Coordinates of C-alpha atoms in Angstrom, one line a residue:
M160 CA 141.8 241.5 -56.9
S161 CA 140.0 240.1 -53.8
H162 CA 136.5 240.3 -52.9
A163 CA 134.9 239.7 -49.4
V164 CA 131.5 238.2 -48.8
I165 CA 129.8 238.6 -45.5
S166 CA 126.4 237.3 -44.3
C167 CA 124.0 237.0 -41.4
L168 CA 125.2 240.0 -39.4
H169 CA 122.1 239.7 -37.1
A170 CA 122.4 243.1 -35.3
N171 CA 125.7 242.2 -33.8
L172 CA 127.7 245.5 -34.0
A173 CA 130.8 244.3 -32.4
A174 CA 131.2 241.3 -34.7
T175 CA 130.3 243.4 -37.8
E176 CA 132.9 246.1 -36.9
A177 CA 135.6 243.4 -36.3
V178 CA 135.0 241.7 -39.7
L179 CA 135.0 245.0 -41.5
A180 CA 138.2 245.9 -39.8
D181 CA 139.7 242.7 -40.8
I182 CA 138.7 243.3 -44.4
D183 CA 140.1 246.8 -44.4
R184 CA 143.5 245.7 -43.0
Q185 CA 143.8 243.5 -46.1
G186 CA 143.2 246.3 -48.4
I187 CA 140.0 244.7 -49.8
E188 CA 137.7 247.2 -51.3
H189 CA 134.9 245.1 -52.8
I190 CA 132.4 243.6 -50.3
T191 CA 129.1 242.0 -50.8
C192 CA 126.6 241.3 -48.1
L193 CA 124.2 238.3 -48.2
G194 CA 121.6 239.8 -45.9
D195 CA 120.1 239.2 -42.4
L196 CA 121.2 242.5 -41.1
V197 CA 118.8 242.2 -38.2
G198 CA 117.3 239.6 -35.9
Y199 CA 118.4 238.0 -32.7
G200 CA 121.1 240.7 -31.9
P201 CA 120.9 244.0 -29.9
Q202 CA 121.9 246.7 -32.3
P203 CA 119.7 246.5 -35.5
N204 CA 119.8 250.2 -36.2
E205 CA 123.5 250.5 -35.7
V206 CA 124.3 247.5 -38.1
V207 CA 122.0 248.7 -40.8
E208 CA 123.4 252.2 -40.7
L209 CA 127.0 250.9 -40.8
I210 CA 126.1 248.9 -44.0
R211 CA 124.4 251.9 -45.5
Q212 CA 127.3 254.2 -44.7
R213 CA 129.8 251.8 -46.3
Q214 CA 127.5 251.5 -49.3
I215 CA 127.9 247.7 -49.3
P216 CA 125.8 245.9 -52.0
T217 CA 123.3 243.8 -50.0
C218 CA 120.9 241.0 -50.7
Q219 CA 117.6 240.8 -48.7
G220 CA 117.8 238.2 -46.0
C221 CA 114.9 236.3 -44.5
W222 CA 114.9 238.3 -41.3
D223 CA 115.1 241.5 -43.4
E224 CA 112.1 240.3 -45.3
D225 CA 110.3 239.2 -42.1
I226 CA 110.6 242.7 -40.5
I227 CA 109.1 244.3 -43.6
D228 CA 106.4 241.9 -44.5
G229 CA 105.5 240.5 -41.1
L230 CA 105.6 237.2 -39.3
N231 CA 103.4 235.5 -41.8
S232 CA 106.1 235.9 -44.5
C233 CA 108.6 234.0 -42.6
E234 CA 109.1 230.3 -43.4
C235 CA 111.6 229.8 -40.6
S236 CA 111.7 226.5 -38.9
Y237 CA 112.2 226.3 -35.2
P238 CA 113.5 223.2 -33.2
S239 CA 110.7 223.7 -30.6
Q240 CA 107.7 225.8 -29.8
L241 CA 109.9 227.5 -27.1
A242 CA 112.5 228.5 -29.7
E243 CA 109.5 229.7 -31.9
R244 CA 108.2 232.0 -29.1
R245 CA 111.7 233.4 -28.7
G246 CA 112.0 234.1 -32.4
H247 CA 108.7 235.9 -32.4
R248 CA 109.8 237.9 -29.3
A249 CA 112.9 238.8 -31.1
H250 CA 110.9 239.9 -34.2
Q251 CA 108.7 242.1 -32.2
W252 CA 111.6 243.7 -30.3
T253 CA 113.5 244.3 -33.5
D254 CA 110.4 245.8 -35.2
A255 CA 110.0 248.3 -32.3
Q256 CA 113.6 249.3 -32.3
L257 CA 114.2 249.9 -36.0
S258 CA 113.8 253.3 -37.4
E259 CA 111.3 253.9 -40.3
E260 CA 114.4 254.9 -42.5
N261 CA 116.2 251.7 -41.8
K262 CA 113.0 249.7 -42.5
A263 CA 112.7 251.3 -45.8
F264 CA 116.3 250.4 -46.6
L265 CA 115.6 246.7 -45.8
A266 CA 112.5 246.9 -48.0
S267 CA 114.6 248.1 -50.8
L268 CA 117.1 245.3 -50.9
P269 CA 117.1 243.0 -53.9
M270 CA 116.8 239.3 -53.6
T271 CA 120.1 238.7 -55.6
V272 CA 123.2 240.5 -56.6
Q273 CA 125.1 239.4 -59.6
R274 CA 128.7 240.1 -60.8
E275 CA 129.4 238.4 -64.2
R276 CA 129.3 234.6 -63.5
L277 CA 129.1 235.2 -59.7
L278 CA 125.6 235.2 -58.0
F279 CA 125.0 236.3 -54.4
V280 CA 121.9 235.3 -52.5
H281 CA 120.9 234.8 -48.9
G282 CA 119.3 231.4 -48.9
S283 CA 119.1 230.2 -52.5
P284 CA 118.1 231.6 -55.9
N285 CA 114.6 230.4 -55.3
S286 CA 114.0 231.9 -51.8
Q287 CA 115.6 233.7 -48.9
H288 CA 114.3 230.9 -46.7
E289 CA 115.8 227.8 -48.5
Y290 CA 118.7 226.1 -46.8
L291 CA 121.6 225.0 -49.1
L292 CA 123.1 222.6 -46.6
P293 CA 126.6 221.1 -47.4
D294 CA 125.0 217.6 -47.6
M295 CA 122.3 218.5 -50.0
D296 CA 121.7 216.1 -52.8
A297 CA 124.5 216.8 -55.3
F298 CA 122.1 216.9 -58.4
A299 CA 119.7 219.3 -56.6
A300 CA 122.6 221.5 -55.5
L301 CA 124.0 221.6 -59.0
E302 CA 120.6 222.5 -60.3
R303 CA 120.3 225.5 -57.9
V304 CA 123.6 226.9 -59.3
E305 CA 123.1 226.0 -63.0
S306 CA 119.5 227.4 -63.1
S307 CA 120.8 230.7 -61.8
G308 CA 123.2 231.1 -64.8
A309 CA 126.2 231.3 -62.4
D310 CA 129.5 229.4 -62.1
T311 CA 129.8 230.1 -58.4
L312 CA 126.8 230.7 -56.0
F313 CA 127.5 232.5 -52.7
C314 CA 124.9 232.0 -50.0
G315 CA 124.4 232.3 -46.3
H316 CA 121.4 231.5 -44.1
T317 CA 122.8 228.3 -42.5
H318 CA 125.4 230.2 -40.5
M319 CA 127.9 227.3 -41.3
P320 CA 130.7 228.3 -43.8
Y321 CA 131.7 225.6 -46.4
V322 CA 133.0 225.5 -50.1
R323 CA 131.3 222.7 -52.1
E324 CA 132.6 221.9 -55.6
L325 CA 130.0 220.2 -57.8
S326 CA 131.7 218.1 -60.4
G327 CA 128.9 217.7 -63.0
G328 CA 130.1 214.6 -64.5
S329 CA 127.9 213.1 -67.3
I330 CA 124.4 211.7 -67.8
R331 CA 123.6 209.1 -70.5
V332 CA 120.1 209.4 -71.9
K333 CA 118.4 207.0 -74.3
V334 CA 115.9 208.8 -76.6
K335 CA 113.5 206.9 -78.9
Q336 CA 111.7 209.0 -81.5
A337 CA 108.3 208.1 -82.6
G338 CA 108.4 205.8 -85.7
E339 CA 112.0 204.7 -84.9
E340 CA 112.7 201.0 -84.0
A341 CA 115.9 201.7 -81.9
A342 CA 116.6 204.3 -79.4
S343 CA 119.6 206.6 -79.7
E344 CA 121.9 207.3 -76.8
R345 CA 123.0 210.8 -75.9
K346 CA 125.6 211.9 -73.5
L347 CA 125.1 215.1 -71.5
E348 CA 128.2 216.7 -69.9
L349 CA 127.3 218.6 -66.8
P350 CA 129.5 221.6 -65.9
M351 CA 131.7 222.1 -62.8
R352 CA 129.9 224.5 -60.5
R353 CA 130.6 225.7 -56.9
I354 CA 128.5 226.8 -53.8
V355 CA 130.2 228.9 -51.2
N356 CA 128.6 229.6 -47.9
A357 CA 129.9 232.6 -46.1
G358 CA 128.7 231.5 -42.7
S359 CA 127.7 234.2 -40.2
V360 CA 129.3 237.3 -38.9
G361 CA 126.8 237.9 -36.1
E362 CA 125.7 234.6 -35.0
P363 CA 128.2 231.8 -35.8
R364 CA 126.8 228.3 -35.5
H365 CA 129.7 226.1 -36.8
G366 CA 131.0 225.2 -33.3
S367 CA 133.2 228.2 -32.8
T368 CA 132.3 231.6 -31.5
E369 CA 134.4 233.6 -34.0
A370 CA 132.7 235.5 -36.8
T371 CA 133.1 234.1 -40.3
Y372 CA 133.2 235.4 -43.7
V373 CA 134.8 234.4 -47.1
I374 CA 137.3 236.1 -49.5
H375 CA 137.2 235.3 -53.2
H376 CA 140.7 235.7 -54.6
E377 CA 139.6 236.5 -58.1
D378 CA 143.0 236.1 -59.8
S379 CA 143.4 232.5 -58.7
D380 CA 139.6 231.8 -58.2
E381 CA 140.3 230.5 -54.8
I382 CA 138.0 230.8 -51.7
E383 CA 139.4 231.5 -48.3
I384 CA 137.2 231.1 -45.2
R385 CA 138.2 233.5 -42.4
E386 CA 137.4 233.5 -38.8
V387 CA 137.6 236.7 -36.7
A388 CA 137.6 237.0 -32.9
Y389 CA 135.5 239.9 -31.5
D390 CA 134.3 241.2 -28.2
I391 CA 131.4 238.6 -27.5
E392 CA 130.9 239.9 -23.9
R393 CA 130.0 243.3 -25.4
T394 CA 127.2 241.8 -27.5
C395 CA 126.1 239.4 -24.8
R396 CA 125.7 242.3 -22.3
A397 CA 123.7 244.3 -24.8
I398 CA 121.4 241.4 -25.4
V399 CA 120.7 241.1 -21.8
D400 CA 120.4 244.7 -21.0
G401 CA 118.2 245.2 -24.0
G402 CA 115.6 242.8 -22.8
L403 CA 116.1 240.1 -25.5
P404 CA 115.9 236.5 -24.4
E405 CA 119.0 235.8 -22.4
V406 CA 119.4 232.4 -24.1
F407 CA 120.5 234.3 -27.2
A408 CA 123.6 235.4 -25.2
W409 CA 124.4 231.9 -24.0
R410 CA 124.0 230.5 -27.6
L411 CA 126.3 233.3 -29.0
S412 CA 128.9 232.7 -26.4
H413 CA 129.1 229.0 -27.2
G414 CA 128.7 229.0 -31.0
F415 CA 125.6 226.8 -30.9
E416 CA 122.4 226.8 -32.9
Y417 CA 120.2 225.0 -30.3
A418 CA 120.1 226.1 -26.7
E419 CA 117.2 224.3 -25.2
R420 CA 119.3 223.1 -22.3
A421 CA 120.1 226.6 -21.2
D422 CA 116.9 228.5 -20.9
D423 CA 118.4 230.5 -18.1
A424 CA 121.5 232.1 -19.5
S425 CA 122.0 234.9 -16.9
H426 CA 125.3 233.4 -16.0
V427 CA 126.7 234.3 -19.4
C428 CA 126.7 238.1 -18.9
E429 CA 127.1 239.0 -15.2
R430 CA 125.6 242.4 -14.5

């Protein structure tokens, strides 16, 4: 049996539809979503309603929490004050667009979803806002997985897909009890664990414009990262027509995270 994991849809309906269609074509019935259904993109209600209709188990993302609890709850970091103002503008726009029913759905989402020895989170088991980057200190990364009680930790938030195997190895510890002259040496064997980042459906930032998600082939325990092309122009036009910062369209059409060099992105979506 195979199981699809999607994350960071960011109100991009065209990308979400394309990824779900790709999953359906492969006959995969089990899907888990790692949150951030809204934010930045132009179709928050449509994306939330699609996830609700499909009854896809979903974790609460940082943007989902932010919309419910307000900007003060967000621990998001921005590369500049300009980017922060854009983020706040997107928050206010999304908050005004979302129906009360869809806000209630976002508020109801759990921080984690667990299936046996698999744990699904948005950022990390500690917070929706923590980034588990691929170059994170190996011992710290192993601690995140091991403390959650999982063998494999699925996360999103970074918008960059990766699979990281953490070979635990061993630690030698010398212990000296009170009253003893010599210390005894103990060897602790650390387990093999794995972190899988599903990337982003709605706002890829891995250098490609294609939506990403992962498939867990449960029989072989292998992870497959998939890229799916979608109608980017459709989303870009909706961003511009909806009144969101046009730089979001430029960034989406290039697969970049930072877009300080292109504050005027009107050329991306010609009217």
